[in-house]
Tab-separated table of C-alpha atoms and ligand atoms in Angstrom:
chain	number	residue	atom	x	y	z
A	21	UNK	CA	41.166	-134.765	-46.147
A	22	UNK	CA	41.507	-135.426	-42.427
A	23	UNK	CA	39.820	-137.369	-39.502
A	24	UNK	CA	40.107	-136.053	-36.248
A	25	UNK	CA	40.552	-138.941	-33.498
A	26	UNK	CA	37.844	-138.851	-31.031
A	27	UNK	CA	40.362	-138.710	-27.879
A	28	UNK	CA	42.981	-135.934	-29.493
A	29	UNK	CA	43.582	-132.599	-30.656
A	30	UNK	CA	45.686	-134.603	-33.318
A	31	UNK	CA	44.256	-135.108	-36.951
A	32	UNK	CA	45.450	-137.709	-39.271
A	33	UNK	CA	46.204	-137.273	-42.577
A	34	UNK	CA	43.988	-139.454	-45.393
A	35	UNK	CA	44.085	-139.893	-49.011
A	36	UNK	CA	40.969	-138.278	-50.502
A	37	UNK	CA	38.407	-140.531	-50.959
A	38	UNK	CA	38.094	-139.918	-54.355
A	39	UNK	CA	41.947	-140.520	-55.054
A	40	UNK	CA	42.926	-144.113	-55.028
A	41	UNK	CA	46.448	-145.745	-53.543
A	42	UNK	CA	47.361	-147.984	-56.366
A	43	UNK	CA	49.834	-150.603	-56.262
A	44	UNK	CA	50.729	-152.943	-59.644
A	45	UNK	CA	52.608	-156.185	-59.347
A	46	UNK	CA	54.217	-157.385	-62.093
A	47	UNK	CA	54.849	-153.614	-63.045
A	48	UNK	CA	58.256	-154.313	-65.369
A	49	UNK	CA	55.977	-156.221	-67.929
A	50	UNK	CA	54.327	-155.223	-71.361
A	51	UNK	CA	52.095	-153.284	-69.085
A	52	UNK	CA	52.808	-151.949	-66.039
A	53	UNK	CA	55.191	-148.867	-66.736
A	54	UNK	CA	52.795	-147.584	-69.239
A	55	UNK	CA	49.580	-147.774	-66.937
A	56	UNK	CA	51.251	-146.271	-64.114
A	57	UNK	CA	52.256	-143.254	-65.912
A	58	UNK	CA	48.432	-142.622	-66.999
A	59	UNK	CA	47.131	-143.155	-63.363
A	60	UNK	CA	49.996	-140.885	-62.066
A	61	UNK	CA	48.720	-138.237	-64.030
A	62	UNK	CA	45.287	-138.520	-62.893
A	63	UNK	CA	45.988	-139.086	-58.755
A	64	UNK	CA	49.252	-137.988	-58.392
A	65	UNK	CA	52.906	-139.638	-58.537
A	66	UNK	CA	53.200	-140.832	-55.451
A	67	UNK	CA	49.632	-142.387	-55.228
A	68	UNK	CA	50.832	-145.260	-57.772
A	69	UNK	CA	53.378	-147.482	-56.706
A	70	UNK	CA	55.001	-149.922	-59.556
A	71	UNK	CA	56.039	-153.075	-57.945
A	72	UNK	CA	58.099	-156.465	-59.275
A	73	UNK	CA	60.866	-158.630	-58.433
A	74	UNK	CA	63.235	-157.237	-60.995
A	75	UNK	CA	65.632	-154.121	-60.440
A	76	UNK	CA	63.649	-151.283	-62.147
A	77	UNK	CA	65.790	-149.817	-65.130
A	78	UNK	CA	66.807	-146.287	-64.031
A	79	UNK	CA	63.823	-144.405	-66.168
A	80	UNK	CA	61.398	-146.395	-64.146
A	81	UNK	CA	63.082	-144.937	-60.988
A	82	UNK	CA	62.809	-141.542	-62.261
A	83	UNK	CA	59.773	-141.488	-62.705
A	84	UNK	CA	57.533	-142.543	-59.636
A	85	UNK	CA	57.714	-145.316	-56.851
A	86	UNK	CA	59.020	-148.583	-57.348
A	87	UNK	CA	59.239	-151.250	-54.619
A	88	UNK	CA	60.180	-154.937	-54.714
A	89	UNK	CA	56.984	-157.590	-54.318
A	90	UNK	CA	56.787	-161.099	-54.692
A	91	UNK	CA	53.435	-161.815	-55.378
A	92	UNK	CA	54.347	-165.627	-53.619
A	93	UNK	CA	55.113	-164.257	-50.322
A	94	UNK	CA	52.042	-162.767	-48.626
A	95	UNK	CA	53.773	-160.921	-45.715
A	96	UNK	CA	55.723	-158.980	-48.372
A	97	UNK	CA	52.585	-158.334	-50.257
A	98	UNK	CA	50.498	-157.187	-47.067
A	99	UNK	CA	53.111	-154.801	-45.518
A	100	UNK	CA	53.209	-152.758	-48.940
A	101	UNK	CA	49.354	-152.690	-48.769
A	102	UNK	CA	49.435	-151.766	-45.135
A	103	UNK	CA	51.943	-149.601	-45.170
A	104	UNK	CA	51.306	-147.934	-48.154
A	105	UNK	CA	47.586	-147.050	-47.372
A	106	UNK	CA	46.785	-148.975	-50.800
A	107	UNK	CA	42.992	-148.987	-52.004
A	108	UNK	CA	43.413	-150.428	-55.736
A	109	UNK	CA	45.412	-153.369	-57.051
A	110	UNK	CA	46.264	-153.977	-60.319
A	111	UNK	CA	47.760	-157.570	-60.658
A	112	UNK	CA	49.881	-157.807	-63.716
A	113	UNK	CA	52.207	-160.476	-62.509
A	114	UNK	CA	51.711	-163.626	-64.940
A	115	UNK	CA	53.287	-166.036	-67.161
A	116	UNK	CA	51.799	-165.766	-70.856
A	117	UNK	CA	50.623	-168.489	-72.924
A	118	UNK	CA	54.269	-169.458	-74.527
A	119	UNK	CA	56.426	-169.226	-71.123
A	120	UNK	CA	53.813	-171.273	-69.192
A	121	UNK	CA	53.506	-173.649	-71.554
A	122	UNK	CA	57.035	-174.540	-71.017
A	123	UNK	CA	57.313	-174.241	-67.352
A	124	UNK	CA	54.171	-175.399	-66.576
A	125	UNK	CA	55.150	-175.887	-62.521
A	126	UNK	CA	56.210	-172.271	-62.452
A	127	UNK	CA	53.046	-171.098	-64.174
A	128	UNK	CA	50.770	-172.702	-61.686
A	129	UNK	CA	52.693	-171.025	-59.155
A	130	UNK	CA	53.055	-166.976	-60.491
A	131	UNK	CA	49.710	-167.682	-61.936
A	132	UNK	CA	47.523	-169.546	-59.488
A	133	UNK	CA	49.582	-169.384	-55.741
A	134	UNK	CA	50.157	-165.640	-56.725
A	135	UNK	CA	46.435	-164.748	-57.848
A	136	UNK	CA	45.776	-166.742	-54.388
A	137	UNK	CA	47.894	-164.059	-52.388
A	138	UNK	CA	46.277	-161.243	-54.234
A	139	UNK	CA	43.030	-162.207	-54.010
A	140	UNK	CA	42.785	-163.264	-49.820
A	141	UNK	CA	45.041	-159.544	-49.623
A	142	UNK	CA	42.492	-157.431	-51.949
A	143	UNK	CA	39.579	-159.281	-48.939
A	144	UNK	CA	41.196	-158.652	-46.201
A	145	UNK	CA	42.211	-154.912	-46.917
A	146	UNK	CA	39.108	-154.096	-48.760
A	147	UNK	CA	40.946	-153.402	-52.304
A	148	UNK	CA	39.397	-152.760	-55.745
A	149	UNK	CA	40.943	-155.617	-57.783
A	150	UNK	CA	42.025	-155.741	-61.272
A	151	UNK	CA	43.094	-158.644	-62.525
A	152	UNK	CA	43.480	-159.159	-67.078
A	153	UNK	CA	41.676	-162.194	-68.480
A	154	UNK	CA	42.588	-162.952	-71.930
A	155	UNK	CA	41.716	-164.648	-75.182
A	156	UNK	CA	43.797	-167.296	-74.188
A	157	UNK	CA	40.998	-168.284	-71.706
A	158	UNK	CA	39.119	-170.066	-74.021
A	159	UNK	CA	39.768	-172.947	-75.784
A	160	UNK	CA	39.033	-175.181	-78.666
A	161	UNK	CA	35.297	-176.123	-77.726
A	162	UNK	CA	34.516	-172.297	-77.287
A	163	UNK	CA	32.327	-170.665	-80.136
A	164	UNK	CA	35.440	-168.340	-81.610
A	165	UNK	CA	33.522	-166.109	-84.172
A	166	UNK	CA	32.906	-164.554	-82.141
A	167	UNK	CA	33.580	-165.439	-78.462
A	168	UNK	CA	30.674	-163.649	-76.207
A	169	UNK	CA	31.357	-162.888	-72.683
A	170	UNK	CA	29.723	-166.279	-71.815
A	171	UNK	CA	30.293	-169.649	-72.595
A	172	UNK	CA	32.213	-172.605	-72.511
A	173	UNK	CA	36.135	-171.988	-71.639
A	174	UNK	CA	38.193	-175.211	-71.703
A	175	UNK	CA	41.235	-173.522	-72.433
A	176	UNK	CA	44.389	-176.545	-73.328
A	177	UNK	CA	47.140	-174.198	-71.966
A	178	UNK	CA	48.359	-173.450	-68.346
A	179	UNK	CA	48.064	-169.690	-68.862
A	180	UNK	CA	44.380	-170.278	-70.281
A	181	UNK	CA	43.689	-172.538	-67.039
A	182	UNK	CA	45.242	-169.955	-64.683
A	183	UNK	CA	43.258	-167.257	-65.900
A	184	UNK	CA	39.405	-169.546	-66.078
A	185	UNK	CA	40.578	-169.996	-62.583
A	186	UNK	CA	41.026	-166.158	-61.825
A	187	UNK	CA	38.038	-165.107	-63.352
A	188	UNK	CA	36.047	-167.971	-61.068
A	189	UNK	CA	37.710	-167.470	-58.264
A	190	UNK	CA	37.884	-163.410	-57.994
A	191	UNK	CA	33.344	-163.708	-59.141
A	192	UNK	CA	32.920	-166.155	-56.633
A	193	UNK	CA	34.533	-164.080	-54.133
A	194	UNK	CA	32.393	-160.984	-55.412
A	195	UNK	CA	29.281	-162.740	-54.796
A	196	UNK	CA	29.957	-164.508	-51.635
A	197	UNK	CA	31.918	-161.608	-49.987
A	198	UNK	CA	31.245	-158.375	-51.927
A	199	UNK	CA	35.192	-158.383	-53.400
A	200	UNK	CA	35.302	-155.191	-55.715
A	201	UNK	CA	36.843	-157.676	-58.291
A	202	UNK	CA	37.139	-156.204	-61.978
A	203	UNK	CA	38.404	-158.172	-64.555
A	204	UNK	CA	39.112	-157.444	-68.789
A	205	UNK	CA	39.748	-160.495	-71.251
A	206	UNK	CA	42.819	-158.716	-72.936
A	207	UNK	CA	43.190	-159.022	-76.815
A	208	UNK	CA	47.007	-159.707	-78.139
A	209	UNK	CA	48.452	-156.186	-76.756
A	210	UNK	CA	50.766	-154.040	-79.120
A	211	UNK	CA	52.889	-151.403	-77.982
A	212	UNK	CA	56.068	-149.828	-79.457
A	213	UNK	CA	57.581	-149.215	-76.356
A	214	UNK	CA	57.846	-152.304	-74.453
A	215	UNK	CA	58.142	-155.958	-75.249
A	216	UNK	CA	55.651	-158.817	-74.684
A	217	UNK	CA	57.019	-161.516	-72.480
A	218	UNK	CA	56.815	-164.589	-74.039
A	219	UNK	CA	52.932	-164.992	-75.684
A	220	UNK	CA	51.470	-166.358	-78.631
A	221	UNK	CA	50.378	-163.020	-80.148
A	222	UNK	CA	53.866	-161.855	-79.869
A	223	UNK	CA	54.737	-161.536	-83.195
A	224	UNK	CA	52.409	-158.770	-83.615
A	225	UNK	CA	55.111	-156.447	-82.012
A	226	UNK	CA	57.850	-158.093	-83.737
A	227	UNK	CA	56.938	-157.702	-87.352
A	228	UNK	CA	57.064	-154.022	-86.523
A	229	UNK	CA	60.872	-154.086	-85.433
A	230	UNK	CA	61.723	-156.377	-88.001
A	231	UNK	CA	60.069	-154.486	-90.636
A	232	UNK	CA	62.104	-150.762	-89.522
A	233	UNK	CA	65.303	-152.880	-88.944
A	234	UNK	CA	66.146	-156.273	-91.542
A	235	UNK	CA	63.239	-155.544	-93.820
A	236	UNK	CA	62.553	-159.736	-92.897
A	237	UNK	CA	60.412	-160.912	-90.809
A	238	UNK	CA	59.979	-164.477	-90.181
A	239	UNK	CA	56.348	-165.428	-88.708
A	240	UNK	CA	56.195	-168.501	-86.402
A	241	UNK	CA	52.199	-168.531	-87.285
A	242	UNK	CA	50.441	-169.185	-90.517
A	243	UNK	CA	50.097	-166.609	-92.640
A	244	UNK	CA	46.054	-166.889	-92.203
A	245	UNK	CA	45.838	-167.000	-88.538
A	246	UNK	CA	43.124	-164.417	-87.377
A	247	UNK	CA	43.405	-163.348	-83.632
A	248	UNK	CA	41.774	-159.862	-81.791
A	249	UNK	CA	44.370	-157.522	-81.316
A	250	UNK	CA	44.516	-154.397	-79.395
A	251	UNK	CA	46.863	-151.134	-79.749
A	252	UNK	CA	48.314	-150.782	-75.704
A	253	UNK	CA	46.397	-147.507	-75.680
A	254	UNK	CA	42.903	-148.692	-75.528
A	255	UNK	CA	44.503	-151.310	-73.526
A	256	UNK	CA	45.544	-148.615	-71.126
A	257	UNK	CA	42.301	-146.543	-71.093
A	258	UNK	CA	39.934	-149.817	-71.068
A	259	UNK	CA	41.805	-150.902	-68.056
A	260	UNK	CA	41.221	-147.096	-66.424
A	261	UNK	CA	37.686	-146.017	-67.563
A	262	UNK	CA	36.985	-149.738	-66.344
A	263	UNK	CA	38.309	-149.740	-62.788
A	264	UNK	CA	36.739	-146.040	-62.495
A	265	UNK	CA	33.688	-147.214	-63.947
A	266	UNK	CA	30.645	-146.953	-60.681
A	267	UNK	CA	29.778	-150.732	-59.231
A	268	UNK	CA	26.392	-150.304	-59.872
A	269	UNK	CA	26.988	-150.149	-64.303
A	270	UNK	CA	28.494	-153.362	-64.012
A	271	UNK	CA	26.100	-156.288	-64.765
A	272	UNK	CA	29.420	-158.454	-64.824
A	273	UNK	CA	32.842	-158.683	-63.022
A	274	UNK	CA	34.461	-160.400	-66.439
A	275	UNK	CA	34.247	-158.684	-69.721
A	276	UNK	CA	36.138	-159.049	-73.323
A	277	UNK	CA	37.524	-155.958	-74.802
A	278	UNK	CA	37.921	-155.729	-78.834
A	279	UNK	CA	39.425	-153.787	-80.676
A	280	UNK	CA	40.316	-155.358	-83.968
A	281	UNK	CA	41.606	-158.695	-85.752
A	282	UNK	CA	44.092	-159.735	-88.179
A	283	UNK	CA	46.398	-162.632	-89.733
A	284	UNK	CA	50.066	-161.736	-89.912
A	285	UNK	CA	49.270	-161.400	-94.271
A	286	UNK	CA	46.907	-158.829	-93.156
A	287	UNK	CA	49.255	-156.713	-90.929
A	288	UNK	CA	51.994	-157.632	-93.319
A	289	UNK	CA	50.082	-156.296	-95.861
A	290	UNK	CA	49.108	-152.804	-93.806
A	291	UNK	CA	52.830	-152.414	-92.875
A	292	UNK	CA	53.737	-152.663	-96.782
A	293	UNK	CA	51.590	-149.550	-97.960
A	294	UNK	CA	54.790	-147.884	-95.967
A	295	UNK	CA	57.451	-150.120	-96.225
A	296	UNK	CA	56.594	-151.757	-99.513
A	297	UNK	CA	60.089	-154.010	-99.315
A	298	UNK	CA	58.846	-155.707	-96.340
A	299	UNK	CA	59.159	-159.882	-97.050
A	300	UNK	CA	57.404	-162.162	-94.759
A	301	UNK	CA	57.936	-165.445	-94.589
A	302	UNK	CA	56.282	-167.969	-92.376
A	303	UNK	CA	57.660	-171.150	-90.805
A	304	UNK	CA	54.645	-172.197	-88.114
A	305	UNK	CA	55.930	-173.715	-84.668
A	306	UNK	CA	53.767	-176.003	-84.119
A	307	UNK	CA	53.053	-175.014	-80.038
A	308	UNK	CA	52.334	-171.970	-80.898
A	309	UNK	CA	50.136	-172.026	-84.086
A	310	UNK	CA	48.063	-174.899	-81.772
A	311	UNK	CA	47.413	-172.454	-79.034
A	312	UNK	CA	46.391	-169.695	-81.611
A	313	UNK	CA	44.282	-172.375	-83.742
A	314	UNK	CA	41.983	-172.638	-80.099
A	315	UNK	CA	41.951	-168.861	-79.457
A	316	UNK	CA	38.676	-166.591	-80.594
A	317	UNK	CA	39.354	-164.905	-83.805
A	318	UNK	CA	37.024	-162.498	-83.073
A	319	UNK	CA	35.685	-160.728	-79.442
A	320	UNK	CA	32.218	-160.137	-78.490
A	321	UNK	CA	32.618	-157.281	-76.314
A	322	UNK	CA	29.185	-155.991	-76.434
A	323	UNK	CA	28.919	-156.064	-72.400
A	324	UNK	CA	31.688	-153.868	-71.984
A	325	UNK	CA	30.062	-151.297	-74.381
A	326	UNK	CA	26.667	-151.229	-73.195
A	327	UNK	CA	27.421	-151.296	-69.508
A	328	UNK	CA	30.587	-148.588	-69.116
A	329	UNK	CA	30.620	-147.350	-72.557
A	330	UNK	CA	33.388	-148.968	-73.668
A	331	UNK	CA	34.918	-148.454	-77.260
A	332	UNK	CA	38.205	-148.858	-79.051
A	333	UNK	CA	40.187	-146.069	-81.238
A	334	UNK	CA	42.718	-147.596	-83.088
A	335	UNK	CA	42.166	-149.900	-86.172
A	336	UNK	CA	44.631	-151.748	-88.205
A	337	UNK	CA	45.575	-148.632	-90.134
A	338	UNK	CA	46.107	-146.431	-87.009
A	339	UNK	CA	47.578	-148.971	-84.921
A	340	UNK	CA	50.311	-149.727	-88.446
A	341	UNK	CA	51.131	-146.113	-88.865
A	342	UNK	CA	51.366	-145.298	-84.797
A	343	UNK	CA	53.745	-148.402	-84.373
A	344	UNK	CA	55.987	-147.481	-87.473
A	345	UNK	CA	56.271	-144.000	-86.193
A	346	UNK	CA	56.807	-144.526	-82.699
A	347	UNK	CA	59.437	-147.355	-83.156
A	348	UNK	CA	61.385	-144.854	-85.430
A	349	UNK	CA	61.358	-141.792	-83.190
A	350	UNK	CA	62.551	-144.118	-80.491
A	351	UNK	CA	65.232	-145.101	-82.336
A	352	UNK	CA	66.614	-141.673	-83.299
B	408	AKB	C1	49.704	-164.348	-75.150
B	408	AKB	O1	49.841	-164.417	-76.385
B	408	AKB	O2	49.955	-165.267	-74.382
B	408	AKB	C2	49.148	-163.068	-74.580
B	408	AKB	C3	47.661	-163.117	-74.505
B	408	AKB	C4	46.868	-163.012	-75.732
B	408	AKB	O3	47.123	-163.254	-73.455
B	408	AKB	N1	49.564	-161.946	-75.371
């Protein structure tokens, strides 16, 4: 597409309209790498940029631009925006539930200074703004079977503050300013290929590892602890059909995403049908098994259906047999 300039021969080049600039912070987490390579393949490599403030290993490098940001430092954050012609934002820098929880001063800073940054930017340059929620943003007084879209969030962790906060702050900002601000209440994510950093839902991905490797895995969470999980898939495609989804189907800027739930004896007891020496034993931590005991076991994510036809693919069964399989072709 170009724009001639009223005064000159000259034309200017422009992304077409329909082709978003993308730029995600926090891009070396559980996340990033894996939604970037989706998006690249629908608007082209060098319309997604993957940003952080760690040295990209060199895979990431091969495959698409990388750049450093510090979501605390705004004049870093606005020259890549600038610069870069960006037009979506997908905000993936965060400390999870366990991490925050002990560095609590840090937290509030990545969480709540960063998602300040982001937010004033996304204004200011007219960005569509994604920014995950999570389970962990409700708390022990919310109804948890199931948790609707809705109701009271008095999360007790830092992460599950930070994130209320986000999900306030980015609707107030819709409705006072018109801030194309999209936001999913992420599950426990589980993906084969890259590690969580740090949650409560963790283990999820670990019993997989342990289960190819030792045969032995040793859960920090009672055997009976029921949380919504989600295969990093439909994490991936929510998070796409979502942000592509036309302002006008959204009767909310918040919405939960389910998938499935299960204790670790359930997914224990999926994993055995193929490894049937797997031994799980469980020694709760007691920070830990408190967040989880506060956390919806099950998602209400009726919203999301109805208004952009969302809807999950993988179960426990396909989400057990695609983990085993992809861990073991990665490791031959
Ligand atoms: C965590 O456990 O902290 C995260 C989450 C559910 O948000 N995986």
């Amino acid at each position: 597409r170009k724009i001639s300039r009223w005064n000159s021969q000259d034309s200017i080049d422009l992304p077409p309209a329909e082709n978003p600039r993308i730029l995600i912070t926090g891009g070396l987490g559980q996340l990033g790498v894996g939604l970037a390579e989706i998006l690249r393949k629908q608007y082209g490599t060098e319309n997604v940029i993957l940003s952080d403030i760690k040295k990209p290993p060199p895979e990431v490098c091969r495959s698409g631009p990388f750049v450093y940001a510090d979501v605390l430092d705004y004049k870093n954050l606005r020259e890549l925006v600038v610069n870069n012609r960006i037009t979506w934002l997908v905000h993936y820098s965060a400390l999870l539930s366990v991490v925050g929880e002990a560095n609590v001063a840090l937290a509030r800073k990545i969480n709540i200074t960063g998602l300040h940054n982001v937010l004033d930017l996304a204004l200011e340059s007219c960005l569509r703004l994604f920014v995950p929620s999570t389970i962990g943003a409700f708390g022990p007084s919310s109804p948890r079977d199931p948790a609707p879209d809705l109701c009271v969030q008095r999360p007790h962790t830092i992460y599950g503050v930070s994130k209320v906060h986000g999900e306030l702050m980015g609707e107030y900002l819709h409705h006072k300013y018109g801030l194309d601000f999209r936001c999913l209440r992420y599950p426990g994510v589980i993906s084969a290929n890259t590690q969580p950093g740090g949650g409560t839902t963790d283990y999820a991905v670990q019993i997989f590892h342990d289960a190819l490797s030792t045969g032995h895995h040793e859960c920090y969470l009672r055997a009976d602890t029921r949380l919504p999980m989600m295969h990093v898939g439909d994490c991936h495609r929510a998070t796409v059909e979502f942000m592509q989804a036309p302002e006008c189907q959204l009767s909310l800027r918040t919405y939960n995403i389910d998938a499935m739930s299960f204790t670790p004896e359930e997914v224990a007891t999926e994993i055995r049908k193929h490894l049937p020496h797997l031994k799980v034993t469980y020694n709760p931590d007691s920070v830990r098994q408190t967040i989880a005991d506060s956390w919806p076991v099950r998602f209400d994510d009726s919203n999301a259906r109805r208004d952009w036809g969302w809807k999950s693919t993988y179960g426990l069964e396909e989400l057990v047999s695609d983990m085993l399989s992809s861990i073991r072709d990665k490791r031959t």
